[in-house]
Amino acid sequence: MEKIAMFIIRLLKHPIQWWGADYNQVEIILRTKLSMDFRRSPSMFHASGKSEKTFTFQLVILLILGIFIAVGFSKISSFLLNLTICFGIIMTMLGSSIITEFSSVLLDHRDNQILLVRPISHRTLLLARLLHIQFYIGFMALSLSAISSIVIAYKHGAIAFLAFLIAVGLCAWITLLITTFFYMALSRVISGERFKDMVSYLQIVMAVIIFGGYQFLPRIMESDALRNSTMTIHWWTYLIPPAWLAGFVEVFNFQEINLEIMLLASIALLVCIAGAIFLVRFLSGGYSRVLSEGAAESVESEKTVERGKTKFSPLRLFCISEMEQIGWKLAMSITKRDRKFKQAVYPSFGIIIVMAVLMIKPDFSSFANTIQKLSESKNFYFFLFFGFFGTTAITQLPYTDTPEGAWIYKALPIKNHGHILTGAIKALLLKFFLPLVMVLLAITLMIWGVSKVPGLVMGSMLIILINLYSIILTKMPLPFTQARDMQQKGSNMAKMFFLMALLGVSIFLVSLILNLSIWIVAAFCVLIILMIINAYSIIRKREYIIS
């Protein structure tokens, strides 16, 4: 793949020089970056640091997902509308990938420190950075659109096929330019650690949007209104990037060529060329300066330690030992500031909203009708399923970017390391699981009344019990002692399916027990509590291997 990238770069020699960058330096920097990427360990997933095998596997997955995009070309009659939807999906996917996977490449200040002290211009460095990302998202865009391109070649001919492939490349480039402009604008308003936090929250929102898109898009494509609709061009259509690219392909379809279509195609080309020139020629210096200032603020913020007044903490109420309190404080502290932990955990709460809409199928035109239908249905048991998402944080507890810090567990005279783990588990349950249960409890009381509260309480305790025994069976390590790339192993996926199966059995069990006497329900709740206490005891007494 490195050779392919270098071949494409050679074709762009003159445009690179027009943009004000040094072509030879761009080629050397890009070749070095790609060589470093593909020589890394296959288990590494740092930003663009993918090995060739893992990147190829990702392309195969995107190729399969592209089948669902291609389905639209057989469902929707309007070719222009089809193309607009297709490019809209591709741009959303690429934008999500740039934000979630390549933000560290766009915002990496180490290149400034290493390269800008040498006779390398800001323009050259920024363009090399953009082309580095363009290489990856370009292949991703081609994988997503491969099946669609075959359908277009079959239905509209070879010229439309070639125009579509060119438009896919332009799509990737426009998405990258828009994302870069967005980051630069955001960095002008927010700087330092707050800017990084904002990017993290944006990554979380994009993850939820992508999940929701996968769930709702097939249902939208099946609607009769969309199948028979046509796309009318209004003034605001010229503000939609997917419409520009759709117009570019439509021009070479030679069926519906008019001034409006030509204008859309012209905007696509103009934005690609003028946007790159403006960014590289006029904003590259400011971009490098923003990164350098952000790096300086990050270092300064790390030196500053806030010392506020001691606030009330429930740790004395829930923790039975000093070691449990230490585990509690450790979990609360790290989960508060660890951005990657937030990116792994917080999307699950957004997914709850998507799943609720899919399962409940609310009537948005009448809130009262939705409540009435819910009160008469058995959708209450879905709420127990939603509660499971509140324990996602526990599965992320062992992982960190700095596993070498685990030496502290060896250095300190700790007899029972298990107390640290149980304290951390209690902290995460209180921080993530309990608030979710309280929200579900309020909704349950509003819709179904007090009669369903015992079921919610029992189901919540079963979720805690399932997670505790999963920790025992999988021999979860101590908090924040494992590298994040360790969780890419297939055993984690198998564990998740196993937990979901247990949850399904638990929901069925709750539905049966709720039909029995209240005394049997109470006795079962007491039994679950005793089993939870026993599980905590096993975790505390277990021996832990610290590498």
Coordinates of C-alpha atoms in Angstrom, one line a residue:
M1 CA 0.0 0.0 0.0
E2 CA 2.9 2.3 0.6
K3 CA 3.9 2.0 -3.1
I4 CA 0.4 2.8 -4.2
A5 CA 0.4 6.0 -2.0
M6 CA 3.8 7.1 -3.4
F7 CA 2.6 6.5 -7.0
I8 CA -0.5 8.7 -6.4
I9 CA 1.7 11.4 -4.7
R10 CA 3.9 11.5 -7.8
L11 CA 0.9 12.3 -9.9
L12 CA 0.1 15.2 -7.6
K13 CA 3.6 16.7 -7.9
H14 CA 2.5 19.9 -9.6
P15 CA -0.6 20.6 -7.5
I16 CA 1.5 20.2 -4.3
Q17 CA 4.0 22.8 -5.7
W18 CA 1.0 25.1 -6.6
W19 CA -0.2 24.9 -3.0
G20 CA 3.2 26.3 -1.8
A21 CA 4.7 23.1 -0.3
D22 CA 8.1 21.5 -1.1
Y23 CA 7.2 18.3 -3.1
N24 CA 10.4 16.4 -2.2
Q25 CA 10.0 17.1 1.5
V26 CA 6.3 16.1 1.4
E27 CA 7.2 12.8 -0.3
I28 CA 10.0 12.0 2.2
I29 CA 7.8 12.8 5.3
L30 CA 4.8 10.8 3.9
R31 CA 7.0 7.8 3.0
T32 CA 8.5 7.8 6.5
K33 CA 5.1 8.1 8.2
L34 CA 3.6 5.2 6.2
S35 CA 6.7 3.1 6.8
M36 CA 6.4 3.6 10.5
D37 CA 2.7 2.8 10.4
F38 CA 3.1 -0.6 8.6
R39 CA 6.0 -1.7 10.7
R40 CA 4.2 -1.5 14.0
S41 CA 2.8 -4.5 15.8
P42 CA -0.5 -5.8 14.4
S43 CA -2.2 -5.3 17.8
M44 CA -1.5 -1.6 17.8
F45 CA -4.4 0.7 16.9
H46 CA -2.9 4.0 17.8
A47 CA -4.5 6.6 15.5
S48 CA -3.2 5.9 12.0
G49 CA -0.7 3.4 13.5
K50 CA -2.4 0.4 11.8
S51 CA -0.4 -2.5 10.6
E52 CA -1.2 -3.5 7.0
K53 CA -3.1 -6.6 8.1
T54 CA -5.4 -4.8 10.5
F55 CA -6.0 -2.0 8.0
T56 CA -6.8 -4.6 5.3
F57 CA -9.3 -6.2 7.7
Q58 CA -10.9 -2.9 8.3
L59 CA -11.3 -2.3 4.6
V60 CA -13.0 -5.7 4.2
I61 CA -15.5 -4.8 6.9
L62 CA -16.2 -1.5 5.2
L63 CA -16.6 -3.3 1.9
I64 CA -19.3 -5.5 3.5
L65 CA -21.0 -2.4 4.9
G66 CA -20.9 -0.9 1.5
I67 CA -23.5 -3.5 0.4
F68 CA -26.2 -1.7 2.4
I69 CA -25.3 1.6 0.7
A70 CA -25.6 0.0 -2.7
V71 CA -29.0 -1.3 -1.9
G72 CA -30.3 2.2 -2.3
F73 CA -29.5 2.2 -6.0
S74 CA -32.0 -0.6 -6.5
K75 CA -34.6 1.0 -4.2
I76 CA -34.7 4.7 -5.1
S77 CA -35.7 5.8 -8.6
S78 CA -34.0 9.2 -8.5
F79 CA -30.3 8.9 -9.4
L80 CA -29.4 12.3 -8.0
L81 CA -31.1 11.6 -4.7
N82 CA -29.4 8.2 -4.6
L83 CA -26.0 9.7 -5.1
T84 CA -26.7 12.4 -2.5
I85 CA -27.6 9.8 0.1
C86 CA -24.7 7.6 -0.8
F87 CA -22.1 10.5 -0.5
G88 CA -23.9 11.6 2.7
I89 CA -23.4 8.2 4.3
I90 CA -19.7 8.0 3.1
M91 CA -18.9 11.5 4.4
T92 CA -20.5 10.7 7.8
M93 CA -18.5 7.5 8.0
L94 CA -15.2 9.2 7.0
G95 CA -15.9 12.2 9.3
S96 CA -16.4 9.8 12.2
S97 CA -13.2 8.0 11.4
I98 CA -11.2 11.2 11.2
I99 CA -12.6 12.3 14.5
T100 CA -12.3 9.0 16.3
E101 CA -9.1 7.6 14.8
F102 CA -7.1 10.4 13.3
S103 CA -7.6 13.3 15.6
S104 CA -4.3 12.5 17.3
V105 CA -2.6 12.8 13.9
L106 CA -4.2 16.2 13.1
L107 CA -3.5 17.5 16.6
D108 CA -0.1 15.9 17.2
H109 CA 2.3 18.7 18.2
R110 CA 5.4 16.4 18.1
D111 CA 5.8 16.9 14.4
N112 CA 6.2 20.6 15.1
Q113 CA 8.9 20.0 17.7
I114 CA 10.8 17.6 15.5
L115 CA 10.4 19.0 11.9
L116 CA 9.8 22.7 12.2
V117 CA 13.2 23.3 13.8
R118 CA 14.6 22.1 10.5
P119 CA 14.3 23.9 7.1
I120 CA 10.8 22.6 6.6
S121 CA 7.9 25.1 6.1
H122 CA 4.5 25.1 7.9
R123 CA 2.9 24.5 4.5
T124 CA 4.9 21.4 3.8
L125 CA 4.3 19.9 7.2
L126 CA 0.5 20.5 7.2
L127 CA 0.1 19.1 3.6
A128 CA 2.1 16.0 4.5
R129 CA -0.1 15.6 7.6
L130 CA -3.3 15.9 5.5
L131 CA -2.0 13.5 2.8
H132 CA -1.1 11.0 5.4
I133 CA -4.7 10.9 6.6
Q134 CA -6.1 11.1 3.1
F135 CA -4.3 7.9 2.2
Y136 CA -6.2 6.0 4.8
I137 CA -9.6 7.6 4.4
G138 CA -9.3 7.4 0.6
F139 CA -9.0 3.6 0.8
M140 CA -11.8 3.5 3.3
A141 CA -14.0 5.6 1.0
L142 CA -13.2 3.2 -1.9
S143 CA -14.1 0.2 0.2
L144 CA -17.4 1.7 1.2
S145 CA -18.3 2.7 -2.4
A146 CA -16.9 -0.4 -4.2
I147 CA -20.3 -2.2 -4.5
S148 CA -22.1 1.0 -5.4
S149 CA -19.6 1.7 -8.2
I150 CA -20.3 -1.8 -9.7
V151 CA -24.0 -1.1 -9.6
I152 CA -23.5 2.3 -11.3
A153 CA -21.3 0.8 -13.9
Y154 CA -24.0 -1.8 -14.7
K155 CA -26.9 0.7 -14.8
H156 CA -25.3 3.9 -16.1
G157 CA -22.2 2.9 -18.0
A158 CA -18.4 3.2 -17.8
I159 CA -18.2 7.0 -17.8
A160 CA -20.5 7.4 -14.9
F161 CA -18.5 4.7 -13.1
L162 CA -15.2 6.6 -13.6
A163 CA -16.9 9.9 -12.5
F164 CA -18.2 8.2 -9.4
L165 CA -14.7 6.9 -8.4
I166 CA -13.3 10.4 -8.9
A167 CA -16.1 11.8 -6.8
V168 CA -15.3 9.3 -4.0
G169 CA -11.8 10.6 -3.9
L170 CA -13.1 14.2 -3.8
C171 CA -15.5 13.1 -1.1
A172 CA -12.7 12.0 1.1
W173 CA -10.7 15.2 0.5
I174 CA -13.6 17.5 1.2
T175 CA -14.4 15.6 4.4
L176 CA -10.8 16.0 5.5
L177 CA -10.8 19.7 4.7
I178 CA -14.1 20.4 6.5
T179 CA -12.9 18.5 9.6
T180 CA -9.6 20.4 9.6
F181 CA -11.4 23.8 9.3
F182 CA -13.7 22.7 12.1
Y183 CA -10.8 21.9 14.4
M184 CA -9.1 25.1 13.6
A185 CA -12.2 27.2 14.3
L186 CA -12.8 25.3 17.5
S187 CA -9.2 25.8 18.6
R188 CA -9.7 29.6 18.3
V189 CA -12.6 29.5 20.8
I190 CA -11.4 26.7 23.1
S191 CA -7.7 25.9 23.8
G192 CA -5.6 23.5 25.8
E193 CA -7.2 20.7 27.7
R194 CA -10.7 22.0 27.1
F195 CA -10.2 21.7 23.4
K196 CA -9.1 18.0 23.8
D197 CA -12.1 17.4 26.1
M198 CA -14.4 18.9 23.4
V199 CA -12.9 16.6 20.8
S200 CA -13.5 13.6 23.0
Y201 CA -17.1 14.5 23.5
L202 CA -17.5 15.0 19.8
Q203 CA -16.1 11.5 19.2
I204 CA -18.7 10.1 21.7
V205 CA -21.5 11.9 19.8
M206 CA -20.3 10.6 16.5
A207 CA -20.1 7.0 17.8
V208 CA -23.8 7.3 18.8
I209 CA -24.8 8.9 15.5
I210 CA -23.1 6.1 13.5
F211 CA -24.8 3.4 15.7
G212 CA -28.2 5.1 15.2
G213 CA -27.6 5.5 11.5
Y214 CA -26.9 1.7 11.1
Q215 CA -30.2 1.0 12.9
F216 CA -32.5 3.5 11.2
L217 CA -31.1 3.8 7.7
P218 CA -32.4 0.4 6.5
R219 CA -35.9 1.2 7.8
I220 CA -35.8 4.6 6.0
M221 CA -34.7 3.0 2.7
E222 CA -37.7 0.7 2.8
S223 CA -40.2 3.5 3.0
D224 CA -42.4 4.0 -0.1
A225 CA -42.1 7.8 0.1
L226 CA -38.4 7.7 -0.4
R227 CA -38.5 5.1 -3.2
N228 CA -40.7 7.3 -5.4
S229 CA -39.4 10.7 -4.4
T230 CA -37.3 13.0 -6.6
M231 CA -34.7 15.6 -5.6
T232 CA -35.6 19.2 -6.2
I233 CA -32.7 21.7 -6.1
H234 CA -33.3 24.7 -3.8
W235 CA -30.9 27.5 -2.7
W236 CA -29.9 25.6 0.4
T237 CA -29.0 22.5 -1.7
Y238 CA -25.8 24.4 -2.7
L239 CA -24.7 24.3 0.9
I240 CA -24.8 20.5 1.2
P241 CA -21.5 18.8 0.3
P242 CA -23.0 15.4 -0.7
A243 CA -25.2 17.3 -3.3
W244 CA -22.1 18.8 -4.9
L245 CA -20.6 15.4 -5.5
A246 CA -23.9 14.0 -6.7
G247 CA -24.1 16.8 -9.2
F248 CA -20.5 16.0 -10.3
V249 CA -21.4 12.4 -11.1
E250 CA -24.8 13.4 -12.7
V251 CA -23.0 15.6 -15.2
F252 CA -21.2 12.6 -16.6
N253 CA -24.4 10.5 -16.6
F254 CA -25.5 12.6 -19.6
Q255 CA -29.2 12.3 -18.8
E256 CA -30.2 15.3 -16.7
I257 CA -27.7 18.1 -17.4
N258 CA -28.8 21.6 -16.6
L259 CA -27.3 24.8 -15.1
E260 CA -28.1 23.7 -11.6
I261 CA -26.3 20.4 -11.9
M262 CA -23.4 22.1 -13.6
L263 CA -23.2 24.6 -10.7
L264 CA -23.2 21.7 -8.1
A265 CA -20.3 20.0 -9.9
S266 CA -18.4 23.3 -10.2
I267 CA -18.7 23.9 -6.4
A268 CA -17.3 20.4 -5.7
L269 CA -14.2 21.1 -7.8
L270 CA -13.8 24.6 -6.5
V271 CA -14.0 23.6 -2.8
C272 CA -11.4 20.9 -3.3
I273 CA -8.9 23.1 -5.0
A274 CA -9.6 26.5 -3.4
G275 CA -10.1 25.0 0.1
A276 CA -6.7 23.2 -0.1
I277 CA -4.9 26.3 -1.3
F278 CA -6.5 28.5 1.3
L279 CA -5.7 26.0 4.1
V280 CA -2.2 25.2 3.1
R281 CA -1.1 28.7 1.9
F282 CA -2.7 31.0 4.5
L283 CA -3.7 28.9 7.6
S284 CA -0.8 26.5 8.0
G285 CA 1.3 28.9 10.1
G286 CA -1.7 29.6 12.4
Y287 CA -2.4 25.9 12.6
S288 CA 1.1 25.0 13.8
R289 CA 1.0 27.9 16.3
V290 CA -2.3 26.6 17.8
L291 CA -0.8 23.1 18.2
S292 CA 2.3 24.5 19.9
E293 CA 0.2 26.7 22.3
G294 CA -2.0 23.7 23.1
A295 CA 1.0 21.6 23.9
A296 CA 2.4 24.3 26.2
E297 CA -1.0 24.7 28.0
S298 CA -1.2 20.9 28.4
V299 CA 2.2 20.8 30.2
E300 CA 1.3 23.7 32.4
S301 CA -2.0 22.1 33.4
E302 CA -0.3 18.9 34.3
K303 CA 1.9 20.9 36.7
T304 CA -1.0 22.6 38.4
V305 CA -2.7 20.5 41.1
E306 CA -6.0 21.7 42.4
R307 CA -6.5 21.5 46.1
G308 CA -10.0 22.2 47.1
K309 CA -12.1 21.6 50.2
T310 CA -12.8 18.0 51.2
K311 CA -16.3 17.1 50.0
F312 CA -18.6 14.5 51.3
S313 CA -17.9 11.1 49.8
P314 CA -19.9 7.9 50.2
L315 CA -16.8 5.8 50.2
R316 CA -16.8 5.4 54.0
L317 CA -20.3 4.2 53.8
F318 CA -19.7 1.6 51.1
C319 CA -16.0 0.6 51.6
I320 CA -15.2 -1.9 54.3
S321 CA -11.4 -1.3 54.4
E322 CA -8.8 1.4 53.7
M323 CA -7.6 -0.5 50.6
E324 CA -11.2 -0.4 49.2
Q325 CA -11.2 3.3 49.8
I326 CA -8.0 3.6 47.8
G327 CA -9.5 1.6 45.0
W328 CA -12.6 3.8 45.1
K329 CA -10.5 7.0 44.9
L330 CA -8.3 5.6 42.1
A331 CA -11.3 4.7 40.0
M332 CA -13.1 8.0 40.5
S333 CA -10.0 10.0 39.8
I334 CA -8.9 8.2 36.6
T335 CA -12.4 7.8 35.1
K336 CA -12.9 11.5 35.5
R337 CA -9.9 12.6 33.4
D338 CA -9.2 9.6 31.1
R339 CA -10.5 10.6 27.7
K340 CA -10.2 7.1 26.2
F341 CA -12.1 5.7 29.1
K342 CA -14.9 8.2 28.4
Q343 CA -14.9 7.3 24.7
A344 CA -15.3 3.6 25.5
V345 CA -18.0 4.0 28.1
Y346 CA -20.1 7.1 27.4
P347 CA -21.4 6.1 24.0
S348 CA -23.3 3.2 25.7
F349 CA -25.6 5.7 27.3
G350 CA -26.4 7.3 24.0
I351 CA -27.0 3.9 22.5
I352 CA -29.7 3.4 25.2
I353 CA -31.7 6.2 23.5
V354 CA -31.4 4.6 20.1
M355 CA -32.3 1.2 21.4
A356 CA -35.3 2.6 23.3
V357 CA -36.7 4.2 20.1
L358 CA -36.2 0.9 18.2
M359 CA -37.8 -1.3 20.8
I360 CA -40.6 0.9 22.0
K361 CA -41.4 2.5 18.6
P362 CA -42.9 5.7 20.1
D363 CA -45.6 7.8 18.5
F364 CA -43.8 11.1 18.2
S365 CA -47.0 12.9 17.2
S366 CA -48.8 12.0 20.5
F367 CA -46.8 11.5 23.7
A368 CA -50.0 10.4 25.6
N369 CA -50.6 7.6 23.1
T370 CA -47.0 6.3 23.5
I371 CA -47.4 6.2 27.3
Q372 CA -50.8 4.4 27.0
K373 CA -49.3 1.8 24.7
L374 CA -46.3 1.2 26.9
S375 CA -48.5 0.8 30.0
E376 CA -50.4 -1.9 28.3
S377 CA -47.4 -3.7 26.9
K378 CA -44.6 -5.9 28.3
N379 CA -41.9 -3.5 27.2
F380 CA -41.0 -3.1 30.8
Y381 CA -38.6 -6.0 30.5
F382 CA -36.6 -4.0 27.9
F383 CA -35.7 -1.6 30.8
L384 CA -33.7 -4.4 32.5
F385 CA -31.8 -4.8 29.2
F386 CA -31.0 -1.0 29.2
G387 CA -29.7 -1.3 32.8
F388 CA -26.9 -3.6 31.5
F389 CA -25.3 -0.7 29.6
G390 CA -24.7 1.0 33.0
T391 CA -22.1 -1.6 33.8
T392 CA -20.0 -1.0 30.6
A393 CA -17.5 0.9 32.7
I394 CA -16.6 -2.2 34.7
T395 CA -15.4 -4.0 31.5
Q396 CA -13.0 -1.1 30.9
L397 CA -11.6 -1.0 34.4
P398 CA -8.4 -3.0 33.8
Y399 CA -7.3 -1.0 30.8
T400 CA -5.0 2.1 30.6
D401 CA -2.5 3.8 28.2
T402 CA 0.2 3.5 30.9
P403 CA 0.2 -0.1 32.2
E404 CA 3.8 0.3 33.4
G405 CA 2.3 2.3 36.3
A406 CA 1.2 -1.1 37.8
W407 CA 4.6 -1.2 39.6
I408 CA 2.9 0.8 42.4
Y409 CA 0.9 -2.4 43.4
K410 CA 4.2 -4.2 43.9
A411 CA 6.0 -1.4 45.7
L412 CA 3.3 -0.7 48.3
P413 CA 3.0 -3.2 51.3
I414 CA -0.5 -4.4 50.3
K415 CA -1.7 -7.7 51.6
N416 CA -5.1 -8.0 49.9
H417 CA -5.0 -6.5 46.4
G418 CA -8.5 -7.7 45.8
H419 CA -9.8 -4.9 48.1
I420 CA -8.6 -2.3 45.5
L421 CA -10.6 -4.0 42.8
T422 CA -13.8 -4.3 44.8
G423 CA -13.5 -0.6 45.8
A424 CA -13.1 0.4 42.2
I425 CA -16.1 -1.7 41.2
K426 CA -18.3 -0.1 43.8
A427 CA -17.2 3.3 42.7
L428 CA -18.1 2.6 39.0
L429 CA -21.4 1.1 40.0
L430 CA -22.3 4.2 42.0
K431 CA -21.0 6.6 39.3
F432 CA -22.5 5.0 36.2
F433 CA -25.0 2.2 37.1
L434 CA -26.9 3.7 40.0
P435 CA -27.9 7.0 38.2
L436 CA -29.2 5.0 35.2
V437 CA -31.2 2.7 37.5
M438 CA -32.7 5.8 39.2
V439 CA -33.8 7.2 35.8
L440 CA -35.3 3.8 34.8
L441 CA -37.1 3.7 38.2
A442 CA -38.6 7.2 37.6
I443 CA -39.8 6.1 34.1
T444 CA -41.2 2.8 35.5
L445 CA -43.2 4.6 38.2
M446 CA -44.6 7.1 35.7
I447 CA -45.7 4.4 33.2
W448 CA -46.3 1.2 35.0
G449 CA -46.6 2.3 38.7
V450 CA -45.3 0.7 41.9
S451 CA -46.2 -2.9 40.8
K452 CA -43.1 -3.1 38.5
V453 CA -40.6 -1.7 41.0
P454 CA -39.8 -5.1 42.5
G455 CA -39.0 -6.4 39.1
L456 CA -36.6 -3.5 38.3
V457 CA -34.9 -3.9 41.7
M458 CA -34.5 -7.6 41.2
G459 CA -33.2 -7.2 37.7
S460 CA -30.7 -4.5 38.7
M461 CA -29.3 -6.8 41.4
L462 CA -29.1 -9.6 38.9
I463 CA -27.1 -7.4 36.5
I464 CA -24.6 -6.6 39.3
L465 CA -24.4 -10.3 40.2
I466 CA -23.8 -11.3 36.6
N467 CA -21.0 -8.8 36.3
L468 CA -19.3 -9.8 39.6
Y469 CA -19.3 -13.5 38.7
S470 CA -18.0 -12.6 35.2
I471 CA -15.1 -10.8 36.9
I472 CA -14.5 -14.0 39.0
L473 CA -14.7 -16.4 36.0
T474 CA -12.5 -14.2 33.7
K475 CA -10.0 -13.4 36.5
M476 CA -10.2 -9.7 35.8
P477 CA -6.8 -8.0 36.7
L478 CA -6.3 -5.1 39.0
P479 CA -7.5 -1.7 37.9
F480 CA -5.5 0.1 35.2
T481 CA -2.8 -2.5 34.8
Q482 CA -3.4 -3.7 31.2
A483 CA -2.6 -2.0 27.9
R484 CA -5.7 -0.9 25.9
D485 CA -4.7 -3.0 22.9
M486 CA -5.1 -6.1 25.0
Q487 CA -8.9 -5.7 24.9
Q488 CA -8.8 -6.3 21.1
K489 CA -8.6 -10.0 21.7
G490 CA -11.6 -12.2 20.6
S491 CA -12.1 -13.4 24.2
N492 CA -13.6 -10.1 25.1
M493 CA -16.2 -10.4 22.4
A494 CA -17.1 -13.9 23.5
K495 CA -17.4 -12.7 27.1
M496 CA -19.8 -10.0 26.0
F497 CA -22.0 -12.5 24.2
F498 CA -22.0 -14.7 27.2
L499 CA -23.1 -11.8 29.5
M500 CA -25.9 -10.9 27.1
A501 CA -27.1 -14.5 27.1
L502 CA -27.1 -14.6 30.9
L503 CA -29.0 -11.3 30.9
G504 CA -31.6 -12.8 28.7
V505 CA -32.0 -15.7 31.0
S506 CA -32.2 -13.3 34.0
I507 CA -35.0 -11.3 32.4
F508 CA -36.9 -14.4 31.7
L509 CA -36.4 -15.5 35.3
V510 CA -37.6 -12.1 36.6
S511 CA -40.7 -12.4 34.5
L512 CA -41.5 -15.7 36.0
I513 CA -40.8 -14.8 39.7
L514 CA -42.9 -11.6 39.5
N515 CA -46.0 -13.7 39.0
L516 CA -45.4 -15.6 42.3
S517 CA -46.1 -14.6 45.9
I518 CA -44.5 -11.4 47.2
W519 CA -42.8 -13.5 49.9
I520 CA -41.1 -15.5 47.2
V521 CA -40.0 -12.4 45.4
A522 CA -38.6 -11.0 48.7
A523 CA -36.8 -14.3 49.4
F524 CA -35.3 -14.3 45.9
C525 CA -34.0 -10.7 46.4
V526 CA -32.4 -11.7 49.8
L527 CA -30.7 -14.7 48.0
I528 CA -29.3 -12.4 45.3
I529 CA -28.0 -10.0 48.0
L530 CA -26.2 -12.9 49.7
M531 CA -24.7 -14.0 46.4
I532 CA -23.5 -10.5 45.7
I533 CA -21.8 -10.4 49.2
N534 CA -20.2 -13.8 48.5
A535 CA -19.0 -12.6 45.1
Y536 CA -17.3 -9.6 46.6
S537 CA -15.7 -11.9 49.2
I538 CA -14.3 -14.1 46.5
I539 CA -12.9 -11.1 44.5
R540 CA -11.2 -9.8 47.7
K541 CA -9.5 -13.1 48.6
R542 CA -8.4 -14.0 45.1
E543 CA -4.6 -13.8 44.4
Y544 CA -3.6 -11.4 41.6
I545 CA -0.5 -11.7 39.3
I546 CA 1.1 -8.3 38.8
S547 CA 3.3 -8.2 35.7

